[in-house]
Amino acid sequence: MEKIFTLDQIKQVLPQIDPIEAIEQGFVAYSQGRVVVPPVGEMIFDHPPGDVHIKYGFIKNDDYYVIKIASGFYENVKLKLPSNNGMMLLFDRKTGQLTAVLLDEGYLTDVRTAAAGAVAAKYLAPKKVQRIGIFGAGIQGRLQLQYLIPEIDCHDVIVWSRSQKTLDNYKKTTEHFGLNIQTTLDARAVAASCNLIVTATPAQRPLISADHIQKGTHITAIGSDTPEKIELDPALLQKADLVVADSIEQSLLRGEIYQAIKAGCLHRDNLLELGNVIADKQLQRKSDDQITIADLTGVAVQDIQISKAVYKALTA
Amino acid sequence: MEKIFTLDQIKQVLPQIDPIEAIEQGFVAYSQGRVVVPPVGEMIFDHPPGDVHIKYGFIKNDDYYVIKIASGFYENVKLKLPSNNGMMLLFDRKTGQLTAVLLDEGYLTDVRTAAAGAVAAKYLAPKKVQRIGIFGAGIQGRLQLQYLIPEIDCHDVIVWSRSQKTLDNYKKTTEHFGLNIQTTLDARAVAASCNLIVTATPAQRPLISADHIQKGTHITAIGSDTPEKIELDPALLQKADLVVADSIEQSLLRGEIYQAIKAGCLHRDNLLELGNVIADKQLQRKSDDQITIADLTGVAVQDIQISKAVYKALTA
């Protein structure tokens, strides 16, 4: 059973991999049309409610194809089980033989999402970041910070959440990063002092209004991956100089971009795709005054890339 | 890693389960509309050619959902690897927790297909079977016989294939069943002497013409699961008194029924579904003179049922 790897084994090798590079290359391949990602498979349950998604695909001429199974059962808390769960399966693209089962319990999805946030900041943040603002003090809010830090030269952070208890816990679990971490219940305090902001909440109403954002700010919106969720004022996308999607196709159906287009604040012709931004300097931020927004809804190529990188480290 | 089971472990417990009962109940649930089977996921590769299918679903109010991954890479023979491969994953329907990984390498698909053949014969074969005819001497031809025998009181068998070598090998590997097994290269010899026939070949042209089949014969067609493959003369489906599909919906798109409708030999209003035939005596064979045909294209509920039964035995 040398093909099966547990979450513990996966966590052990994570420090050895460079997810930023893996995810970057994935986005570039995706925007160049070199990734095959069929429609997501879905099962919806009630009593108790839950949903299961099967995401799968491959990069053309690559060695593997990847199938990810992810679930969310929100009443699991009652049973003291995690709501989210998942696994990633790697197969040999030439023979169909199973290469590896990564029993990551959904953790690699969190990691690849955080790495995508860091990639967006790497290519879109202003040169000098005064302070990093994080909306959301959950696991994704923590991981976003963890993966941002090596890419961004800034040690001042302010974190917003609705609950002081969550904020205290956030501070406790991130203080070993060696940062100056402030917390706040006031969203405006983040907008007023930060020029790099990451939103990682399940909000269904905008957290920040367009007026509060300073010139020269980059915002990465992570939280909304459905047609219902929204973190940014649609007028903010109208105000932005650059609006970048991880997948333009997907962003037309869900997330901030979907919401802003629906509100008449944005036209699809004005969208850029992250893989193209990475590959072409001309598409990146042009001055320290521009407002840039990256809307990340999550693309299967991230799963492909993270699972390959982890598997390589596990068998090195 | 007590959740992971290998093909060896699975084969060890197979004699302890009753796949006939499991598959039967599955077909009944399916025909009663109690099974949720979303569209099959698919990836197609070239250089070397291969295909991957993801079949998944659940029976309403059941304890599990099941995801099956199956692949066919036809140049694997060059590498001395099996062409077909696969695994089945069981999850807890209430929490999304992984229950079991059955690394069956595609074998349980063969077993559930053979068990479906036995179920069809159990409900449709004439009371007295003179001789069993098997078309196709591959693994499915062998398994069909193995699962038929406990259901059908008959020890005379004739097997057809295009190759005498394959037939000799078939005879060698089935003689321990305690049967009188004849082999033939002449398809008419099967039609002339058998009133229970199973076709399990990848034929793309009919193996038997309508004229050769005797009154009172039941035929189960297993081989065709695509729009291209065909084993039975479309006129034979016209001649038949009962034509039964495992899934009517699916049979309109592939298999013998699809071919016969396309040829103008059959109307969809005249189709029965196997789960309804099992549940309702009125829909079964009415006399020993009738010609009956079951066209099995394979339904995900079979995967659900076989994996649950195997898992239960593995953990008993």
CSV table of N, CA, C and O in Angstrom, one decimal, chain A residues 1 4-6 9 38 40-48 52 54 56-58 65-67 69 71 73 76 79 81-83 85 87 89 91-98 101 103, chain B residues 1 4-6 9 38 40-48 52 54 56-58 65-67 69 71 73 76 79 81-83 85 87 89 91-98 101 103:
chain,number,residue,atom,x,y,z
A,1,MET,N,0.8,-1.2,0.0
A,1,MET,CA,0.0,0.0,0.0
A,1,MET,C,0.9,1.3,0.0
A,1,MET,O,0.5,2.3,0.6
A,4,ILE,N,-0.5,4.9,-0.9
A,4,ILE,CA,-1.5,5.6,-0.1
A,4,ILE,C,-0.8,6.5,0.9
A,4,ILE,O,0.0,6.1,1.7
A,5,PHE,N,-1.2,7.8,0.9
A,5,PHE,CA,-0.5,8.7,1.9
A,5,PHE,C,-1.5,9.5,2.7
A,5,PHE,O,-2.6,9.9,2.2
A,6,THR,N,-1.3,9.5,4.0
A,6,THR,CA,-2.2,10.2,4.9
A,6,THR,C,-1.9,11.7,5.1
A,6,THR,O,-0.8,12.1,4.6
A,9,GLN,N,1.5,12.4,6.7
A,9,GLN,CA,2.6,12.2,5.8
A,9,GLN,C,2.7,13.4,4.8
A,9,GLN,O,3.8,13.9,4.5
A,38,PRO,N,-12.8,18.8,-17.5
A,38,PRO,CA,-14.2,18.5,-17.8
A,38,PRO,C,-15.1,19.1,-16.8
A,38,PRO,O,-14.6,19.6,-15.7
A,40,VAL,N,-17.4,19.7,-13.7
A,40,VAL,CA,-17.4,19.2,-12.3
A,40,VAL,C,-18.5,18.3,-12.1
A,40,VAL,O,-19.7,18.6,-12.4
A,41,GLY,N,-18.2,17.1,-11.5
A,41,GLY,CA,-19.3,16.2,-11.1
A,41,GLY,C,-19.8,16.6,-9.7
A,41,GLY,O,-19.1,17.1,-8.9
A,42,GLU,N,-21.1,16.3,-9.5
A,42,GLU,CA,-21.7,16.9,-8.3
A,42,GLU,C,-22.8,15.9,-7.7
A,42,GLU,O,-23.6,15.3,-8.5
A,43,MET,N,-22.8,15.7,-6.4
A,43,MET,CA,-23.9,15.1,-5.7
A,43,MET,C,-24.4,16.0,-4.6
A,43,MET,O,-23.6,16.5,-3.9
A,44,ILE,N,-25.7,16.1,-4.5
A,44,ILE,CA,-26.3,17.0,-3.4
A,44,ILE,C,-27.1,16.1,-2.6
A,44,ILE,O,-27.9,15.3,-3.1
A,45,PHE,N,-26.9,16.2,-1.3
A,45,PHE,CA,-27.7,15.4,-0.3
A,45,PHE,C,-28.5,16.3,0.6
A,45,PHE,O,-28.2,17.5,0.9
A,46,ASP,N,-29.6,15.8,1.1
A,46,ASP,CA,-30.3,16.5,2.2
A,46,ASP,C,-30.5,15.5,3.4
A,46,ASP,O,-30.3,14.3,3.2
A,47,HIS,N,-30.9,16.0,4.5
A,47,HIS,CA,-31.1,15.2,5.7
A,47,HIS,C,-30.0,14.2,6.0
A,47,HIS,O,-30.2,13.0,5.8
A,48,PRO,N,-28.9,14.6,6.5
A,48,PRO,CA,-28.4,15.9,6.7
A,48,PRO,C,-27.9,16.5,5.3
A,48,PRO,O,-27.4,15.7,4.5
A,52,VAL,N,-21.0,17.0,-2.6
A,52,VAL,CA,-19.8,16.3,-3.0
A,52,VAL,C,-19.5,16.8,-4.4
A,52,VAL,O,-20.3,16.9,-5.3
A,54,ILE,N,-16.6,16.4,-7.7
A,54,ILE,CA,-15.5,15.7,-8.3
A,54,ILE,C,-14.9,16.6,-9.3
A,54,ILE,O,-15.6,16.9,-10.3
A,56,TYR,N,-11.6,17.1,-11.9
A,56,TYR,CA,-10.6,16.2,-12.5
A,56,TYR,C,-10.1,16.9,-13.8
A,56,TYR,O,-10.8,17.7,-14.4
A,57,GLY,N,-9.0,16.4,-14.2
A,57,GLY,CA,-8.4,16.9,-15.5
A,57,GLY,C,-6.9,16.6,-15.6
A,57,GLY,O,-6.4,15.9,-14.7
A,58,PHE,N,-6.3,17.2,-16.6
A,58,PHE,CA,-4.9,17.0,-16.8
A,58,PHE,C,-4.3,18.1,-17.7
A,58,PHE,O,-5.1,18.8,-18.4
A,65,TYR,N,-2.9,12.2,-14.7
A,65,TYR,CA,-4.2,12.9,-14.6
A,65,TYR,C,-4.6,12.8,-13.1
A,65,TYR,O,-4.2,11.9,-12.4
A,66,VAL,N,-5.4,13.8,-12.7
A,66,VAL,CA,-5.8,13.9,-11.3
A,66,VAL,C,-7.3,14.0,-11.1
A,66,VAL,O,-8.0,14.6,-11.9
A,67,ILE,N,-7.8,13.3,-10.1
A,67,ILE,CA,-9.2,13.3,-9.7
A,67,ILE,C,-9.3,13.8,-8.3
A,67,ILE,O,-8.6,13.1,-7.4
A,69,ILE,N,-11.8,14.5,-5.0
A,69,ILE,CA,-13.1,14.4,-4.5
A,69,ILE,C,-13.2,15.2,-3.2
A,69,ILE,O,-12.3,15.1,-2.3
A,71,SER,N,-15.8,17.1,-0.2
A,71,SER,CA,-17.2,17.1,0.3
A,71,SER,C,-17.3,18.2,1.4
A,71,SER,O,-16.4,18.5,2.0
A,73,PHE,N,-20.1,18.6,4.5
A,73,PHE,CA,-21.3,18.2,5.3
A,73,PHE,C,-21.3,19.1,6.5
A,73,PHE,O,-20.6,18.9,7.5
A,76,ASN,N,-21.6,18.2,10.3
A,76,ASN,CA,-20.6,17.3,10.9
A,76,ASN,C,-20.1,17.9,12.3
A,76,ASN,O,-19.6,17.1,13.1
A,79,LEU,N,-21.1,16.2,15.2
A,79,LEU,CA,-20.5,14.9,15.5
A,79,LEU,C,-19.0,15.1,15.8
A,79,LEU,O,-18.2,14.1,15.8
A,81,LEU,N,-16.8,16.2,13.8
A,81,LEU,CA,-16.1,15.8,12.6
A,81,LEU,C,-15.9,17.1,11.7
A,81,LEU,O,-16.7,18.0,11.8
A,82,PRO,N,-14.8,17.2,11.0
A,82,PRO,CA,-14.6,18.4,10.1
A,82,PRO,C,-15.7,18.4,9.0
A,82,PRO,O,-16.2,17.3,8.5
A,83,SER,N,-16.2,19.6,8.7
A,83,SER,CA,-17.2,19.7,7.7
A,83,SER,C,-16.7,19.4,6.3
A,83,SER,O,-17.4,18.7,5.5
A,85,ASN,N,-14.0,17.7,3.6
A,85,ASN,CA,-13.2,16.5,3.6
A,85,ASN,C,-12.8,16.3,2.1
A,85,ASN,O,-13.4,16.9,1.2
A,87,MET,N,-10.0,14.0,-0.9
A,87,MET,CA,-8.8,13.3,-1.3
A,87,MET,C,-8.5,13.6,-2.8
A,87,MET,O,-9.3,14.1,-3.5
A,89,LEU,N,-6.5,11.9,-6.2
A,89,LEU,CA,-6.0,10.7,-6.8
A,89,LEU,C,-5.1,11.0,-8.0
A,89,LEU,O,-5.6,11.7,-8.9
A,91,PHE,N,-3.1,9.5,-11.3
A,91,PHE,CA,-3.0,8.3,-12.1
A,91,PHE,C,-1.9,8.5,-13.2
A,91,PHE,O,-1.7,9.7,-13.6
A,92,ASP,N,-1.3,7.5,-13.7
A,92,ASP,CA,-0.4,7.6,-14.8
A,92,ASP,C,-1.2,7.8,-16.1
A,92,ASP,O,-2.0,7.0,-16.5
A,93,ARG,N,-0.9,8.9,-16.7
A,93,ARG,CA,-1.6,9.3,-17.9
A,93,ARG,C,-1.4,8.4,-19.1
A,93,ARG,O,-2.3,8.4,-20.0
A,94,LYS,N,-0.4,7.6,-19.1
A,94,LYS,CA,-0.1,6.7,-20.3
A,94,LYS,C,-0.7,5.3,-20.1
A,94,LYS,O,-0.9,4.6,-21.1
A,95,THR,N,-1.0,4.9,-18.8
A,95,THR,CA,-1.5,3.6,-18.6
A,95,THR,C,-2.8,3.5,-17.8
A,95,THR,O,-3.4,2.4,-17.7
A,96,GLY,N,-3.1,4.6,-17.1
A,96,GLY,CA,-4.3,4.5,-16.2
A,96,GLY,C,-4.0,3.9,-14.9
A,96,GLY,O,-4.9,3.8,-14.1
A,97,GLN,N,-2.8,3.4,-14.7
A,97,GLN,CA,-2.4,2.9,-13.4
A,97,GLN,C,-2.5,3.9,-12.3
A,97,GLN,O,-2.1,5.1,-12.5
A,98,LEU,N,-3.0,3.5,-11.1
A,98,LEU,CA,-3.1,4.4,-10.0
A,98,LEU,C,-1.6,4.7,-9.5
A,98,LEU,O,-0.8,3.8,-9.2
A,101,VAL,N,-2.8,7.8,-3.9
A,101,VAL,CA,-4.0,8.3,-3.2
A,101,VAL,C,-3.5,9.2,-2.1
A,101,VAL,O,-2.8,8.8,-1.2
A,103,LEU,N,-4.7,11.1,0.8
A,103,LEU,CA,-5.8,11.2,1.8
A,103,LEU,C,-5.6,12.5,2.6
A,103,LEU,O,-5.4,12.5,3.8
B,1,MET,N,-4.4,2.5,7.9
B,1,MET,CA,-4.9,2.4,6.5
B,1,MET,C,-5.9,1.2,6.4
B,1,MET,O,-5.9,0.5,5.4
B,4,ILE,N,-8.3,0.7,3.2
B,4,ILE,CA,-7.8,0.4,1.9
B,4,ILE,C,-7.8,-1.1,1.7
B,4,ILE,O,-7.2,-1.8,2.5
B,5,PHE,N,-8.4,-1.6,0.6
B,5,PHE,CA,-8.4,-3.0,0.4
B,5,PHE,C,-7.9,-3.3,-1.0
B,5,PHE,O,-8.3,-2.7,-2.0
B,6,THR,N,-7.1,-4.4,-1.1
B,6,THR,CA,-6.5,-4.7,-2.4
B,6,THR,C,-7.3,-5.8,-3.1
B,6,THR,O,-8.2,-6.4,-2.5
B,9,GLN,N,-7.4,-9.1,-1.3
B,9,GLN,CA,-8.4,-9.1,-0.2
B,9,GLN,C,-9.8,-9.2,-0.6
B,9,GLN,O,-10.6,-9.9,-0.1
B,38,PRO,N,-25.7,10.7,-11.4
B,38,PRO,CA,-25.4,11.9,-12.3
B,38,PRO,C,-24.7,11.5,-13.6
B,38,PRO,O,-24.2,10.3,-13.7
B,40,VAL,N,-22.0,10.6,-16.3
B,40,VAL,CA,-20.7,10.0,-16.2
B,40,VAL,C,-19.6,11.0,-16.6
B,40,VAL,O,-19.8,11.7,-17.6
B,41,GLY,N,-18.6,11.1,-15.7
B,41,GLY,CA,-17.5,11.9,-16.1
B,41,GLY,C,-16.5,11.2,-17.0
B,41,GLY,O,-16.4,10.0,-16.9
B,42,GLU,N,-15.9,11.9,-17.8
B,42,GLU,CA,-15.0,11.3,-18.9
B,42,GLU,C,-13.8,12.1,-19.2
B,42,GLU,O,-13.8,13.3,-19.3
B,43,MET,N,-12.7,11.4,-19.4
B,43,MET,CA,-11.5,12.0,-19.9
B,43,MET,C,-11.0,11.0,-21.1
B,43,MET,O,-10.9,9.8,-20.9
B,44,ILE,N,-10.6,11.7,-22.2
B,44,ILE,CA,-10.2,10.9,-23.3
B,44,ILE,C,-8.7,11.3,-23.6
B,44,ILE,O,-8.4,12.5,-23.7
B,45,PHE,N,-7.9,10.3,-23.8
B,45,PHE,CA,-6.5,10.6,-24.1
B,45,PHE,C,-6.1,10.1,-25.5
B,45,PHE,O,-6.7,9.1,-25.9
B,46,ASP,N,-5.1,10.7,-26.1
B,46,ASP,CA,-4.4,10.0,-27.2
B,46,ASP,C,-2.9,10.0,-27.0
B,46,ASP,O,-2.4,10.6,-26.1
B,47,HIS,N,-2.3,9.2,-27.8
B,47,HIS,CA,-0.8,9.0,-27.7
B,47,HIS,C,-0.3,8.7,-26.3
B,47,HIS,O,0.3,9.6,-25.7
B,48,PRO,N,-0.4,7.6,-25.8
B,48,PRO,CA,-1.3,6.4,-26.3
B,48,PRO,C,-2.7,6.7,-26.0
B,48,PRO,O,-3.1,7.4,-25.0
B,52,VAL,N,-11.0,7.3,-19.5
B,52,VAL,CA,-11.2,7.2,-18.1
B,52,VAL,C,-12.7,7.6,-17.9
B,52,VAL,O,-13.2,8.6,-18.4
B,54,ILE,N,-15.7,8.1,-14.9
B,54,ILE,CA,-16.1,8.3,-13.4
B,54,ILE,C,-17.6,8.1,-13.3
B,54,ILE,O,-18.3,8.9,-13.8
B,56,TYR,N,-20.8,7.5,-10.6
B,56,TYR,CA,-21.0,7.8,-9.2
B,56,TYR,C,-22.5,7.9,-8.9
B,56,TYR,O,-23.3,8.2,-9.9
B,57,GLY,N,-22.8,7.8,-7.7
B,57,GLY,CA,-24.2,7.9,-7.4
B,57,GLY,C,-24.6,7.3,-6.0
B,57,GLY,O,-23.7,6.8,-5.3
B,58,PHE,N,-25.8,7.2,-5.7
B,58,PHE,CA,-26.3,6.7,-4.4
B,58,PHE,C,-27.8,6.3,-4.5
B,58,PHE,O,-28.5,6.8,-5.4
B,65,TYR,N,-22.5,6.7,-0.4
B,65,TYR,CA,-22.4,7.0,-1.9
B,65,TYR,C,-21.1,6.4,-2.4
B,65,TYR,O,-20.2,6.2,-1.6
B,66,VAL,N,-21.1,6.1,-3.7
B,66,VAL,CA,-20.0,5.4,-4.3
B,66,VAL,C,-19.5,6.1,-5.5
B,66,VAL,O,-20.3,6.7,-6.3
B,67,ILE,N,-18.2,6.2,-5.6
B,67,ILE,CA,-17.6,6.7,-6.8
B,67,ILE,C,-16.7,5.7,-7.4
B,67,ILE,O,-15.9,5.1,-6.7
B,69,ILE,N,-14.0,4.7,-10.5
B,69,ILE,CA,-13.1,5.2,-11.5
B,69,ILE,C,-12.6,4.0,-12.3
B,69,ILE,O,-12.1,3.1,-11.8
B,71,SER,N,-10.7,2.8,-16.1
B,71,SER,CA,-9.9,3.2,-17.2
B,71,SER,C,-9.6,2.1,-18.2
B,71,SER,O,-9.6,0.9,-17.8
B,73,PHE,N,-6.8,1.5,-21.2
B,73,PHE,CA,-5.6,2.0,-22.0
B,73,PHE,C,-5.1,0.7,-22.8
B,73,PHE,O,-4.5,-0.2,-22.3
B,76,ASN,N,-1.6,-1.0,-23.2
B,76,ASN,CA,-1.0,-1.5,-22.0
B,76,ASN,C,-0.4,-2.9,-22.2
B,76,ASN,O,0.6,-3.3,-21.5
B,79,LEU,N,3.1,-3.2,-22.6
B,79,LEU,CA,3.9,-3.1,-21.3
B,79,LEU,C,3.6,-4.2,-20.3
B,79,LEU,O,4.0,-4.1,-19.2
B,81,LEU,N,0.8,-4.8,-19.0
B,81,LEU,CA,-0.1,-4.4,-17.9
B,81,LEU,C,-1.5,-4.6,-18.4
B,81,LEU,O,-1.8,-4.6,-19.6
B,82,PRO,N,-2.5,-4.8,-17.5
B,82,PRO,CA,-3.9,-5.0,-18.0
B,82,PRO,C,-4.4,-3.7,-18.6
B,82,PRO,O,-4.0,-2.6,-18.2
B,83,SER,N,-5.2,-3.9,-19.6
B,83,SER,CA,-5.8,-2.7,-20.3
B,83,SER,C,-6.8,-2.0,-19.4
B,83,SER,O,-6.8,-0.7,-19.4
B,85,ASN,N,-8.5,-1.0,-15.8
B,85,ASN,CA,-8.2,-0.8,-14.4
B,85,ASN,C,-9.3,0.0,-13.7
B,85,ASN,O,-10.1,0.5,-14.4
B,87,MET,N,-11.0,1.4,-9.6
B,87,MET,CA,-11.2,1.3,-8.2
B,87,MET,C,-12.6,1.9,-7.8
B,87,MET,O,-13.2,2.6,-8.6
B,89,LEU,N,-14.8,3.7,-4.6
B,89,LEU,CA,-14.6,4.4,-3.3
B,89,LEU,C,-16.0,4.5,-2.7
B,89,LEU,O,-17.0,4.9,-3.3
B,91,PHE,N,-18.2,6.2,0.5
B,91,PHE,CA,-18.2,7.3,1.5
B,91,PHE,C,-19.5,7.2,2.3
B,91,PHE,O,-20.5,6.7,1.8
B,92,ASP,N,-19.4,7.7,3.5
B,92,ASP,CA,-20.5,7.8,4.4
B,92,ASP,C,-21.4,8.9,3.9
B,92,ASP,O,-21.0,10.1,3.8
B,93,ARG,N,-22.6,8.5,3.6
B,93,ARG,CA,-23.6,9.5,3.0
B,93,ARG,C,-24.0,10.6,4.0
B,93,ARG,O,-24.4,11.7,3.5
B,94,LYS,N,-23.8,10.4,5.3
B,94,LYS,CA,-24.3,11.4,6.2
B,94,LYS,C,-23.2,12.4,6.6
B,94,LYS,O,-23.4,13.5,7.1
B,95,THR,N,-21.9,12.0,6.3
B,95,THR,CA,-20.8,12.9,6.8
B,95,THR,C,-19.8,13.1,5.7
B,95,THR,O,-18.9,14.0,5.9
B,96,GLY,N,-19.8,12.4,4.6
B,96,GLY,CA,-18.7,12.5,3.6
B,96,GLY,C,-17.4,11.9,3.9
B,96,GLY,O,-16.5,12.0,3.2
B,97,GLN,N,-17.3,11.2,5.1
B,97,GLN,CA,-16.1,10.6,5.5
B,97,GLN,C,-15.9,9.4,4.6
B,97,GLN,O,-16.8,8.6,4.2
B,98,LEU,N,-14.6,9.2,4.2
B,98,LEU,CA,-14.2,8.0,3.4
B,98,LEU,C,-14.5,6.7,4.2
B,98,LEU,O,-14.0,6.6,5.3
B,101,VAL,N,-11.7,2.3,0.3
B,101,VAL,CA,-11.1,2.3,-1.0
B,101,VAL,C,-10.9,0.9,-1.4
B,101,VAL,O,-10.2,0.1,-0.8
B,103,LEU,N,-9.4,-1.2,-4.1
B,103,LEU,CA,-8.5,-1.2,-5.2
B,103,LEU,C,-8.7,-2.5,-6.0
B,103,LEU,O,-7.8,-3.4,-6.0
